PDB file of C-alpha atoms in Angstrom:
ATOM      1  CA  GLN Z   1       2.256  15.868  10.603  1.00  0.00           C
ATOM      2  CA  LEU Z   2       4.122  13.921   7.950  1.00  0.00           C
ATOM      3  CA  GLN Z   3       3.148  14.684   4.375  1.00  0.00           C
ATOM      4  CA  LEU Z   4       4.164  13.045   1.107  1.00  0.00           C
ATOM      5  CA  GLN Z   5       3.631  14.674  -2.281  1.00  0.00           C
ATOM      6  CA  GLU Z   6       4.113  13.028  -5.652  1.00  0.00           C
ATOM      7  CA  SER Z   7       5.215  15.103  -8.622  1.00  0.00           C
ATOM      8  CA  GLY Z   8       5.968  14.409 -12.262  1.00  0.00           C
ATOM      9  CA  PRO Z   9       4.462  14.394 -15.750  1.00  0.00           C
ATOM     10  CA  GLY Z  10       0.877  13.279 -16.036  1.00  0.00           C
ATOM     11  CA  LEU Z  11       1.317  12.070 -19.612  1.00  0.00           C
ATOM     12  CA  VAL Z  12       4.074   9.813 -20.919  1.00  0.00           C
ATOM     13  CA  LYS Z  13       4.446   8.423 -24.429  1.00  0.00           C
ATOM     14  CA  PRO Z  14       4.662   4.675 -25.025  1.00  0.00           C
ATOM     15  CA  SER Z  15       8.216   3.279 -24.877  1.00  0.00           C
ATOM     16  CA  GLU Z  16       9.442   6.306 -22.915  1.00  0.00           C
ATOM     17  CA  THR Z  17      10.406   6.579 -19.244  1.00  0.00           C
ATOM     18  CA  LEU Z  18       8.012   7.518 -16.459  1.00  0.00           C
ATOM     19  CA  SER Z  19       9.721   9.607 -13.770  1.00  0.00           C
ATOM     20  CA  LEU Z  20       8.139  10.569 -10.471  1.00  0.00           C
ATOM     21  CA  THR Z  21       9.434  12.199  -7.296  1.00  0.00           C
ATOM     22  CA  CYS Z  22       8.002  12.032  -3.801  1.00  0.00           C
ATOM     23  CA  THR Z  23       8.793  14.957  -1.510  1.00  0.00           C
ATOM     24  CA  VAL Z  24       8.557  14.259   2.194  1.00  0.00           C
ATOM     25  CA  SER Z  25       7.753  17.077   4.609  1.00  0.00           C
ATOM     26  CA  GLY Z  26       7.165  17.148   8.350  1.00  0.00           C
ATOM     27  CA  GLY Z  27       9.742  14.424   8.955  1.00  0.00           C
ATOM     28  CA  SER Z  28      13.138  13.184   7.843  1.00  0.00           C
ATOM     29  CA  ILE Z  29      13.560  10.605   5.123  1.00  0.00           C
ATOM     30  CA  SER Z  30      16.783   9.625   6.910  1.00  0.00           C
ATOM     31  CA  ASN Z  31      14.929   8.099   9.853  1.00  0.00           C
ATOM     32  CA  SER Z  32      16.133   4.497  10.110  1.00  0.00           C
ATOM     33  CA  LYS Z  33      12.746   3.337  11.431  1.00  0.00           C
ATOM     34  CA  TYR Z  34      11.145   3.589   8.000  1.00  0.00           C
ATOM     35  CA  TYR Z  35      11.312   2.498   4.405  1.00  0.00           C
ATOM     36  CA  TRP Z  36       9.783   4.474   1.541  1.00  0.00           C
ATOM     37  CA  GLY Z  37       7.792   2.933  -1.272  1.00  0.00           C
ATOM     38  CA  TRP Z  38       5.854   3.330  -4.468  1.00  0.00           C
ATOM     39  CA  ILE Z  39       2.464   1.689  -5.097  1.00  0.00           C
ATOM     40  CA  ARG Z  40       0.271   2.042  -8.163  1.00  0.00           C
ATOM     41  CA  GLN Z  41      -3.402   1.547  -8.955  1.00  0.00           C
ATOM     42  CA  PRO Z  42      -4.701   1.262 -12.526  1.00  0.00           C
ATOM     43  CA  PRO Z  43      -8.052   2.991 -13.034  1.00  0.00           C
ATOM     44  CA  GLY Z  44     -10.813   0.945 -11.430  1.00  0.00           C
ATOM     45  CA  LYS Z  45      -8.412  -1.767 -10.301  1.00  0.00           C
ATOM     46  CA  GLY Z  46      -6.464  -2.841  -7.248  1.00  0.00           C
ATOM     47  CA  LEU Z  47      -3.164  -1.833  -5.687  1.00  0.00           C
ATOM     48  CA  GLU Z  48       0.269  -3.084  -6.767  1.00  0.00           C
ATOM     49  CA  GLY Z  49       3.507  -2.640  -4.859  1.00  0.00           C
ATOM     50  CA  ILE Z  50       6.326  -1.432  -7.119  1.00  0.00           C
ATOM     51  CA  ALA Z  51       9.453  -0.869  -5.046  1.00  0.00           C
ATOM     52  CA  ASN Z  52      10.763   0.367  -1.724  1.00  0.00           C
ATOM     53  CA  ILE Z  53      13.965   1.896  -0.417  1.00  0.00           C
ATOM     54  CA  ASN Z  54      15.543   3.089   2.810  1.00  0.00           C
ATOM     55  CA  TYR Z  55      17.604   6.178   3.544  1.00  0.00           C
ATOM     56  CA  SER Z  56      20.890   4.396   2.911  1.00  0.00           C
ATOM     57  CA  GLY Z  57      19.781   3.250  -0.526  1.00  0.00           C
ATOM     58  CA  ASN Z  58      18.846  -0.384   0.095  1.00  0.00           C
ATOM     59  CA  THR Z  59      16.378  -1.144  -2.689  1.00  0.00           C
ATOM     60  CA  TYR Z  60      13.731  -3.804  -3.160  1.00  0.00           C
ATOM     61  CA  TYR Z  61      11.690  -4.368  -6.307  1.00  0.00           C
ATOM     62  CA  ASN Z  62       8.557  -6.225  -7.324  1.00  0.00           C
ATOM     63  CA  PRO Z  63       9.979  -9.084  -9.424  1.00  0.00           C
ATOM     64  CA  SER Z  64       7.355  -8.514 -12.105  1.00  0.00           C
ATOM     65  CA  LEU Z  65       8.591  -4.950 -12.676  1.00  0.00           C
ATOM     66  CA  GLU Z  66      12.223  -5.224 -11.611  1.00  0.00           C
ATOM     67  CA  SER Z  67      13.676  -5.175 -15.111  1.00  0.00           C
ATOM     68  CA  ARG Z  68      12.111  -1.769 -15.824  1.00  0.00           C
ATOM     69  CA  VAL Z  69      12.162   0.003 -12.467  1.00  0.00           C
ATOM     70  CA  THR Z  70      14.668   2.092 -10.548  1.00  0.00           C
ATOM     71  CA  ILE Z  71      13.996   3.635  -7.147  1.00  0.00           C
ATOM     72  CA  SER Z  72      16.398   6.119  -5.602  1.00  0.00           C
ATOM     73  CA  VAL Z  73      16.657   8.421  -2.593  1.00  0.00           C
ATOM     74  CA  ASP Z  74      18.047  11.941  -2.158  1.00  0.00           C
ATOM     75  CA  THR Z  75      18.380  12.611   1.546  1.00  0.00           C
ATOM     76  CA  SER Z  76      19.617  16.174   0.961  1.00  0.00           C
ATOM     77  CA  LYS Z  77      16.282  17.042  -0.639  1.00  0.00           C
ATOM     78  CA  ASN Z  78      14.179  14.708   1.547  1.00  0.00           C
ATOM     79  CA  GLN Z  79      12.935  13.043  -1.621  1.00  0.00           C
ATOM     80  CA  PHE Z  80      12.784   9.641  -3.232  1.00  0.00           C
ATOM     81  CA  SER Z  81      12.111   8.895  -6.861  1.00  0.00           C
ATOM     82  CA  LEU Z  82      10.796   6.289  -9.271  1.00  0.00           C
ATOM     83  CA  LYS Z  83      11.763   5.612 -12.856  1.00  0.00           C
ATOM     84  CA  LEU Z  84       9.858   3.105 -14.981  1.00  0.00           C
ATOM     85  CA  ASN Z  85      11.148   2.625 -18.497  1.00  0.00           C
ATOM     86  CA  SER Z  86       9.651   1.225 -21.688  1.00  0.00           C
ATOM     87  CA  VAL Z  87       6.137   2.108 -20.555  1.00  0.00           C
ATOM     88  CA  THR Z  88       2.977   0.855 -22.235  1.00  0.00           C
ATOM     89  CA  ALA Z  89      -0.709   1.604 -21.770  1.00  0.00           C
ATOM     90  CA  ALA Z  90      -0.734  -1.053 -19.062  1.00  0.00           C
ATOM     91  CA  ASP Z  91       1.366   1.265 -16.901  1.00  0.00           C
ATOM     92  CA  THR Z  92      -1.397   3.876 -16.824  1.00  0.00           C
ATOM     93  CA  ALA Z  93      -2.276   4.229 -13.157  1.00  0.00           C
ATOM     94  CA  VAL Z  94      -2.465   6.435 -10.096  1.00  0.00           C
ATOM     95  CA  TYR Z  95       0.990   6.266  -8.545  1.00  0.00           C
ATOM     96  CA  TYR Z  96       1.250   6.658  -4.782  1.00  0.00           C
ATOM     97  CA  CYS Z  97       4.303   7.166  -2.629  1.00  0.00           C
ATOM     98  CA  ALA Z  98       4.078   5.973   0.948  1.00  0.00           C
ATOM     99  CA  ARG Z  99       6.054   5.394   4.139  1.00  0.00           C
ATOM    100  CA  VAL Z 100       6.634   1.861   5.422  1.00  0.00           C
ATOM    101  CA  VAL Z 101       6.915   1.311   9.142  1.00  0.00           C
ATOM    102  CA  LEU Z 102       9.904  -0.863  10.045  1.00  0.00           C
ATOM    103  CA  ASP Z 103       9.523  -3.061  13.138  1.00  0.00           C
ATOM    104  CA  CYS Z 104      12.762  -3.990  14.875  1.00  0.00           C
ATOM    105  CA  ALA Z 105      11.340  -4.825  18.308  1.00  0.00           C
ATOM    106  CA  THR Z 106      12.497  -8.454  18.213  1.00  0.00           C
ATOM    107  CA  GLY Z 107      16.016  -7.610  17.100  1.00  0.00           C
ATOM    108  CA  THR Z 108      15.267  -8.665  13.527  1.00  0.00           C
ATOM    109  CA  CYS Z 109      13.726  -5.901  11.445  1.00  0.00           C
ATOM    110  CA  TYR Z 110      10.765  -6.514   9.190  1.00  0.00           C
ATOM    111  CA  LYS Z 111       8.571  -4.259   7.109  1.00  0.00           C
ATOM    112  CA  ASN Z 112       5.203  -3.513   8.577  1.00  0.00           C
ATOM    113  CA  TYR Z 113       2.418  -1.395   7.149  1.00  0.00           C
ATOM    114  CA  PHE Z 114       2.189   1.714   4.970  1.00  0.00           C
ATOM    115  CA  ASP Z 115       1.245   4.395   7.477  1.00  0.00           C
ATOM    116  CA  PHE Z 116       1.391   7.617   5.450  1.00  0.00           C
ATOM    117  CA  TRP Z 117       0.476   7.956   1.789  1.00  0.00           C
ATOM    118  CA  GLY Z 118       0.700  10.738  -0.756  1.00  0.00           C
ATOM    119  CA  GLN Z 119      -2.478  11.838  -2.480  1.00  0.00           C
ATOM    120  CA  GLY Z 120      -1.484   9.976  -5.633  1.00  0.00           C
ATOM    121  CA  THR Z 121      -0.803  11.210  -9.143  1.00  0.00           C
ATOM    122  CA  LEU Z 122      -2.400   9.889 -12.314  1.00  0.00           C
ATOM    123  CA  VAL Z 123       0.061   8.990 -15.033  1.00  0.00           C
ATOM    124  CA  THR Z 124      -1.389   8.231 -18.432  1.00  0.00           C
ATOM    125  CA  VAL Z 125       0.632   6.445 -21.083  1.00  0.00           C
ATOM    126  CA  SER Z 126      -0.557   7.561 -24.482  1.00  0.00           C
ATOM    127  CA  SER Z 127       0.814   8.937 -27.699  1.00  0.00           C
TER     128      SER Z 127
ATOM    129  CA  SER X   1       3.766 -14.643  -8.531  1.00  0.00           C
ATOM    130  CA  TYR X   2       2.198 -14.525  -5.097  1.00  0.00           C
ATOM    131  CA  GLU X   3      -1.515 -13.753  -4.940  1.00  0.00           C
ATOM    132  CA  LEU X   4      -3.996 -12.748  -2.265  1.00  0.00           C
ATOM    133  CA  THR X   5      -7.644 -13.542  -2.966  1.00  0.00           C
ATOM    134  CA  GLN X   6     -10.561 -11.402  -1.747  1.00  0.00           C
ATOM    135  CA  PRO X   7     -14.264 -11.564  -2.632  1.00  0.00           C
ATOM    136  CA  PRO X   8     -15.036  -8.755  -5.097  1.00  0.00           C
ATOM    137  CA  SER X   9     -18.039  -7.411  -3.243  1.00  0.00           C
ATOM    138  CA  ILE X  10     -20.077  -7.738  -0.069  1.00  0.00           C
ATOM    139  CA  SER X  11     -23.269  -6.032   1.081  1.00  0.00           C
ATOM    140  CA  VAL X  12     -24.379  -5.356   4.633  1.00  0.00           C
ATOM    141  CA  SER X  13     -27.215  -3.501   6.323  1.00  0.00           C
ATOM    142  CA  PRO X  14     -26.388  -0.631   8.684  1.00  0.00           C
ATOM    143  CA  GLY X  15     -25.839  -1.829  12.235  1.00  0.00           C
ATOM    144  CA  GLN X  16     -25.036  -5.393  11.209  1.00  0.00           C
ATOM    145  CA  THR X  17     -21.705  -7.218  11.421  1.00  0.00           C
ATOM    146  CA  VAL X  18     -19.815  -8.029   8.246  1.00  0.00           C
ATOM    147  CA  SER X  19     -16.699 -10.081   7.629  1.00  0.00           C
ATOM    148  CA  MET X  20     -14.479 -10.208   4.589  1.00  0.00           C
ATOM    149  CA  THR X  21     -11.711 -12.663   3.884  1.00  0.00           C
ATOM    150  CA  CYS X  22      -8.248 -12.685   2.365  1.00  0.00           C
ATOM    151  CA  SER X  23      -6.565 -15.941   1.446  1.00  0.00           C
ATOM    152  CA  GLY X  24      -3.195 -16.926   0.073  1.00  0.00           C
ATOM    153  CA  ASP X  25      -0.597 -19.658   0.127  1.00  0.00           C
ATOM    154  CA  GLU X  26       1.250 -19.812   3.436  1.00  0.00           C
ATOM    155  CA  LEU X  27      -0.549 -16.636   4.504  1.00  0.00           C
ATOM    156  CA  GLY X  28      -0.544 -17.936   8.058  1.00  0.00           C
ATOM    157  CA  ASP X  29       3.232 -17.428   8.065  1.00  0.00           C
ATOM    158  CA  LYS X  30       2.897 -13.753   7.242  1.00  0.00           C
ATOM    159  CA  TYR X  31       1.374 -10.702   8.878  1.00  0.00           C
ATOM    160  CA  VAL X  32      -1.693  -9.315   7.117  1.00  0.00           C
ATOM    161  CA  TYR X  33      -2.604  -5.652   6.875  1.00  0.00           C
ATOM    162  CA  TRP X  34      -5.990  -4.195   5.916  1.00  0.00           C
ATOM    163  CA  TYR X  35      -6.556  -0.869   4.188  1.00  0.00           C
ATOM    164  CA  GLN X  36      -9.734   1.119   3.628  1.00  0.00           C
ATOM    165  CA  GLN X  37      -9.928   3.212   0.462  1.00  0.00           C
ATOM    166  CA  LYS X  38     -12.742   5.609  -0.287  1.00  0.00           C
ATOM    167  CA  PRO X  39     -13.268   6.857  -3.865  1.00  0.00           C
ATOM    168  CA  GLY X  40     -10.650   9.369  -4.921  1.00  0.00           C
ATOM    169  CA  GLN X  41      -8.673   8.977  -1.695  1.00  0.00           C
ATOM    170  CA  SER X  42      -5.488   7.241  -0.619  1.00  0.00           C
ATOM    171  CA  PRO X  43      -5.704   3.998   1.346  1.00  0.00           C
ATOM    172  CA  VAL X  44      -5.746   4.125   5.142  1.00  0.00           C
ATOM    173  CA  VAL X  45      -4.605   1.213   7.298  1.00  0.00           C
ATOM    174  CA  VAL X  46      -7.340  -0.082   9.610  1.00  0.00           C
ATOM    175  CA  ILE X  47      -5.676  -3.294  10.861  1.00  0.00           C
ATOM    176  CA  TYR X  48      -1.999  -4.233  11.059  1.00  0.00           C
ATOM    177  CA  GLU X  49      -0.184  -7.416  12.101  1.00  0.00           C
ATOM    178  CA  ASP X  50      -3.388  -9.454  11.643  1.00  0.00           C
ATOM    179  CA  THR X  51      -5.243  -8.092  14.660  1.00  0.00           C
ATOM    180  CA  LYS X  52      -3.914  -4.709  15.777  1.00  0.00           C
ATOM    181  CA  ARG X  53      -5.814  -1.492  15.318  1.00  0.00           C
ATOM    182  CA  PRO X  54      -3.933   1.800  14.753  1.00  0.00           C
ATOM    183  CA  SER X  55      -4.816   4.741  16.924  1.00  0.00           C
ATOM    184  CA  GLY X  56      -7.798   6.605  15.574  1.00  0.00           C
ATOM    185  CA  ILE X  57      -9.424   3.565  13.993  1.00  0.00           C
ATOM    186  CA  PRO X  58     -12.818   2.775  15.546  1.00  0.00           C
ATOM    187  CA  GLU X  59     -13.125  -0.297  17.755  1.00  0.00           C
ATOM    188  CA  ARG X  60     -15.736  -1.766  15.438  1.00  0.00           C
ATOM    189  CA  PHE X  61     -12.881  -2.789  13.115  1.00  0.00           C
ATOM    190  CA  SER X  62     -11.174  -6.040  14.075  1.00  0.00           C
ATOM    191  CA  GLY X  63      -8.941  -8.585  12.401  1.00  0.00           C
ATOM    192  CA  SER X  64      -8.237 -12.262  12.813  1.00  0.00           C
ATOM    193  CA  SER X  65      -6.262 -14.981  11.099  1.00  0.00           C
ATOM    194  CA  SER X  66      -6.621 -18.738  10.887  1.00  0.00           C
ATOM    195  CA  GLY X  67      -4.635 -21.010   8.674  1.00  0.00           C
ATOM    196  CA  ASN X  68      -4.143 -19.355   5.319  1.00  0.00           C
ATOM    197  CA  THR X  69      -7.089 -16.986   5.647  1.00  0.00           C
ATOM    198  CA  ALA X  70      -7.230 -13.573   7.289  1.00  0.00           C
ATOM    199  CA  THR X  71     -10.521 -11.894   8.117  1.00  0.00           C
ATOM    200  CA  LEU X  72     -11.544  -8.285   8.606  1.00  0.00           C
ATOM    201  CA  THR X  73     -14.718  -7.831  10.640  1.00  0.00           C
ATOM    202  CA  ILE X  74     -16.729  -4.664  11.069  1.00  0.00           C
ATOM    203  CA  SER X  75     -19.218  -4.759  13.922  1.00  0.00           C
ATOM    204  CA  GLY X  76     -22.154  -2.377  13.934  1.00  0.00           C
ATOM    205  CA  THR X  77     -21.376  -1.297  10.382  1.00  0.00           C
ATOM    206  CA  GLN X  78     -22.022   2.341   9.623  1.00  0.00           C
ATOM    207  CA  THR X  79     -22.865   3.931   6.279  1.00  0.00           C
ATOM    208  CA  MET X  80     -19.474   5.647   6.303  1.00  0.00           C
ATOM    209  CA  ASP X  81     -17.775   2.228   6.256  1.00  0.00           C
ATOM    210  CA  GLY X  82     -18.843   1.663   2.657  1.00  0.00           C
ATOM    211  CA  SER X  83     -15.478   1.554   0.871  1.00  0.00           C
ATOM    212  CA  ASP X  84     -13.015  -0.670  -0.886  1.00  0.00           C
ATOM    213  CA  TYR X  85     -10.944  -2.818   1.442  1.00  0.00           C
ATOM    214  CA  TYR X  86      -7.581  -4.291   0.512  1.00  0.00           C
ATOM    215  CA  CYS X  87      -5.523  -6.854   2.349  1.00  0.00           C
ATOM    216  CA  GLN X  88      -1.753  -6.763   2.049  1.00  0.00           C
ATOM    217  CA  ALA X  89       1.156  -8.992   3.002  1.00  0.00           C
ATOM    218  CA  TRP X  90       4.875  -8.957   2.382  1.00  0.00           C
ATOM    219  CA  HIS X  91       6.049 -11.753   0.088  1.00  0.00           C
ATOM    220  CA  GLY X  92       9.781 -11.600   0.299  1.00  0.00           C
ATOM    221  CA  VAL X  93      10.657  -7.983  -0.367  1.00  0.00           C
ATOM    222  CA  THR X  94       7.442  -7.175  -2.240  1.00  0.00           C
ATOM    223  CA  ALA X  95       4.225  -5.681  -0.916  1.00  0.00           C
ATOM    224  CA  VAL X  96       1.418  -7.817  -2.336  1.00  0.00           C
ATOM    225  CA  PHE X  97      -2.177  -6.612  -2.225  1.00  0.00           C
ATOM    226  CA  GLY X  98      -5.387  -8.513  -2.672  1.00  0.00           C
ATOM    227  CA  GLY X  99      -7.763  -7.511  -5.458  1.00  0.00           C
ATOM    228  CA  GLY X 100      -9.978  -5.663  -3.002  1.00  0.00           C
ATOM    229  CA  THR X 101     -13.495  -6.077  -1.658  1.00  0.00           C
ATOM    230  CA  LYS X 102     -16.113  -3.424  -2.319  1.00  0.00           C
ATOM    231  CA  LEU X 103     -18.293  -3.080   0.762  1.00  0.00           C
ATOM    232  CA  THR X 104     -21.769  -1.693   0.164  1.00  0.00           C
ATOM    233  CA  VAL X 105     -23.778  -0.590   3.186  1.00  0.00           C
ATOM    234  CA  LEU X 106     -27.485  -0.398   2.455  1.00  0.00           C
TER     235      LEU X 106
END
C-alpha cells in the first residue's frame, strides 16, 4: 500500500522559508504514470493546490503562489519537497502531499485525481 | 483566478437523497473530482471524471455534470456520510478546489 508522509518544522517565523519533505513508501516516485503534489488547508478553511511535479522534474505552480514556491524531487530518496519563502501568517495551514493520477489512455496525458494523500502537517507562521 | 463555487452547507435526513453542486466558468470543458473529508483526516476521492466511482466507494455516491455545474448526489444518505465535500478541477496546470460543502445528516 502506498504511503506518503510529510515532514518538516511545525513553526516558521514570518519572512522566513517554509520547507517540507514528502517521503513516499510502498511505491516508486519514478513511476511515469503519476505526478506528485502539495495542497494546503488553512485552519477551518478549504483546500488550495500549491504545486505539482513529476519524476523527471517537470514542475507546475499555482500562479498565485508561483513567485514564492519551489517544488523539487529526489528520486534517489523517493522524496519530493516544497519550499515557500517570505511566509506570513496567511501561510499557516495543514500542508498535504499527495499523488496525482496521470491518464494517458487517449494518447494525450492529462492530470486526473489525487488518489493517495499524506496525513498532513500543520505549519504555523508566528514569531 | 479561477474559482469553483459550492454551497457552504446542506442538511439531510438519514435515508434521504441529497445533492450538492459545484459551478465555475467553462466547468463543462473540464473533468470534476469530488473529495470527502472528515474532521482531522485527509481528503478521499469519491467521484472522478465527473461520474466515475473509485473502487471501494459505495454505490450511493454518484456524480453528474451539465453545462457549467457538476453535482454530487448521495442516495440513501447514512450518518457516516456527514463530512465536508470538495469539488476540484484542473485549470491549466493548477488544481483548483471549491470552498467545500459541509453535509450534516440529522
